[in-house]
């Protein structure tokens, strides 16, 4: 439509002319829809339609664009068998031509171009119209301003004449002058420049006369005076507006003092349209607007300006008549009207937001205006709120918001206790909180969704207090307040009230101080005036709800939601170690499991909805059942947050369902609950430390999802991203994008029991061909693809061979730190032989006798040295992964024939191993283990060459001895690891088999053996659970003591997604081998045997405390697990570690 572009200006004029011609028809339309309808039918209703120039223009354009198309289609149709020319009539021909023309390309192009051009024209017309309107307004304002200036200056151009005129205006404003004179003077004054008015010599008399005019009953005078104040406040700097605000505040205060206003306290209503109240309401509205805006700029001015504004505000709010109104009348005070205008005290919240103003506010309240706080406290009685007293209720809401904001600050709390009218004793902070809580208990009818209902407002204040730890300690965590909160629980109050109480109790229990108050302070009054714990009341009430022993509550509309709310309170207690210690005797896990099983069976019996058969009730019933079932599963799952709680969860038989539920929430990245700010990372790690836990994780699909996610990050990437921005070569051995998945795998495989369950008796695929799209779905598949890369087929199947194989070797390095895990990997997959073969291929001996050193060969070398040498930090030296500066030339001994020496050693060890294997029929794991124990004993000078046979004989005798104590169980979670305590005792006895066996037999009768001898306890009835006591007992108490005595370390573990219990299980299962020197291992064994098993706990806590600086440092770099497992290279003396 090129011609449109050429004459667009002409088209605009045509459209404008067309709109003017039909403006009468359009303006008479009652709505835009009707106007649109008139335009659509304009051709039918307007006889001049075809005479409009715009319509002619459009007709000419359509003819030019489609004329040739219409002619061509007409000719084509008349030649086609005559079907449109003969017998069909002229109308049929027109219809056919129209249809073909509408679907032609020319028609579509015409419509598109016409639409775009008309949009441009209309937008241009709209913009021009708006510009014209703005220009008219500006011209009108300039004209008015010019006239006002002319009228004010009275043809005087000098400032002296202006000041003289202001003096004349001040005289005219005197109260003795007639109303008309004062009114005219006010109108002239409102048009005068504010700066001239405030700087003139007669300002003091002007201000007095303006304040008098403000209090005049005549609205003409008071409104004009108020207009001058509003203009001054909006267009003047703070040093001017503070004086205006002060004058306004004094005037309002004087009005309240001179007019003793009151309002009925009965059911009658107050009329705010009464002239005296309406006038004050307007003035306080202006003050409130200024209060909300002044915080934006008062920090740029001296503090005295801000202090004067605040002081005048408090002076007004502290106003009250000494003698109240008699009978049913109540005195109307400034705070009542301010509350009507700003119900939730937005002005005060803004003033308290910054320290700059908050310090002044609290200082003034403390020194001069405690009466303001006492006045607010007078409004805490809500007995009249529900009898229609909106004014009193607004005042209560305003007071509650101000007090709630005030007491969250330290200096605000120092204002208490406060002496107030009508009360004999001063009101303390605790008294205030008790009265606030009463609002929930008394006013049950207001519980609902209304944001201004008493319960909602009180809950907001209590939530705000709970979020401030220090404030909550001083305000909420007091025995009288907790007693008041628990009163509805003891009295079996209605369900709505109990739900609100449970919400606050859960928030309190989520903090350390609140939890300690619930668990350990036995000072709450229960039945029969006995003192008891808050936890006792809450748990017993929850159990009664679960058992449906409270008919009045069970028959309410929300029995499940109420029960779930109190379960959440209990959950905040039992998901901590100290809380579980207190709640365990109540057997809450059994009650929850029983309720879940019952609900699960009921939900299966609910009939499937059938269309047309009243499916609404059954569908709702099924939905409620499923929500309640998920609530119970979620509550049971949270027992898994602690080691001992995980044992209780396993005993309920619901661990598989709970872990499946956790996996469904974990994949959605949901938080544990509304109170916990962390996800499920810590809980997954806790569950994965045990055999039944990792089995449940595997069956839920969690491990498969984790492996697939890792492979997607490591080997796959979005093709679109790769085209736009190629993936950079990683600087770190493990790419930062893979760190999260790497740590998840480390947490998952930290325990040897987890490794056994996932890898035990599982062979590697070792396929002859791998497709490029084939992804691993299990841990054995992952090892096959990333660690055991022993063929060209596997190398070629990796897109990023070097990075992926490095990732696998780093993971293998962490796994091998656990000796039991390494022995399993070596016995099943020959890891060392595989790595050696790869190292052998990484050279060019056949060409120039050189060794290729790359990142993979360095990683393999590190792993080989780590698994080949046993000992503490000072007994072995692991090779670094980075380049080291050393002196040159290197001092080294003459190399021997490496191949022959290595083969001889290997042959000797294998021969000894085969001999032991044949002689005692031990497992392959034991065969490998003997080699390492024998090598370590020889290094320490404790064993001789022939001691290997005695070690094997000892292990066999110990197994026979322990088998006599074994109780037949249905558990298939057999003990996978080696007996490291027996090996340690064998070395302590310098290879004497008889003494070692005698000591072990004697040790088995002591309680200590249950904790330092994992193989012995596994042979007992405790083996049924698959969770060793060293985990659910020792590690549990370690976590509990860490939280109490080394809180920074406890928080670091929680932030990293790792758990102290996993590290304790790792250390204690292998008797600190490879983490402590031999001497310290002996000290550990002797200390636990002589002093008792609790010293096992103390030692672990002491080590964590000693490692605190390193733990905090490595938590920041997201490598806490790696540091504790791999990089622990410090020497420790047990006698030098203090706890």
XYZ file of N, CA and C in Angstrom, residues 2 212 254 484 563 703 710 730 748 816 828 916 1118 1121 1134:
45
model
N 1.673 1.361 -1.018
C 2.631 2.449 -1.114
C 1.935 3.784 -1.200
N -6.247 29.773 64.003
C -7.603 30.116 64.449
C -8.605 29.791 63.357
N -5.093 21.806 70.033
C -5.899 22.859 70.663
C -7.385 22.631 70.434
N -0.310 -19.447 78.633
C -1.507 -18.890 78.014
C -1.744 -19.504 76.635
N -5.393 -32.029 63.530
C -4.437 -33.048 63.960
C -3.100 -32.847 63.252
N 17.835 -43.123 43.098
C 19.205 -43.334 42.611
C 19.227 -43.303 41.089
N 23.092 -36.764 36.686
C 24.543 -36.614 36.601
C 25.024 -36.804 35.170
N 36.761 -26.916 31.266
C 36.775 -26.715 32.716
C 38.183 -26.508 33.245
N 25.605 -40.278 49.087
C 24.872 -41.529 48.909
C 25.751 -42.742 49.197
N 37.230 -45.122 47.991
C 38.300 -45.965 48.533
C 38.781 -45.495 49.894
N 35.487 -57.450 43.692
C 34.536 -57.699 42.617
C 35.040 -57.228 41.253
N 46.131 -68.988 52.211
C 45.175 -68.681 53.277
C 43.757 -68.996 52.823
N 32.350 -25.633 49.365
C 31.504 -26.767 48.970
C 32.313 -28.063 48.832
N 32.667 -32.680 52.556
C 32.767 -34.133 52.509
C 34.157 -34.579 52.027
N 45.325 -37.780 70.970
C 44.074 -37.840 71.720
C 44.207 -37.123 73.057
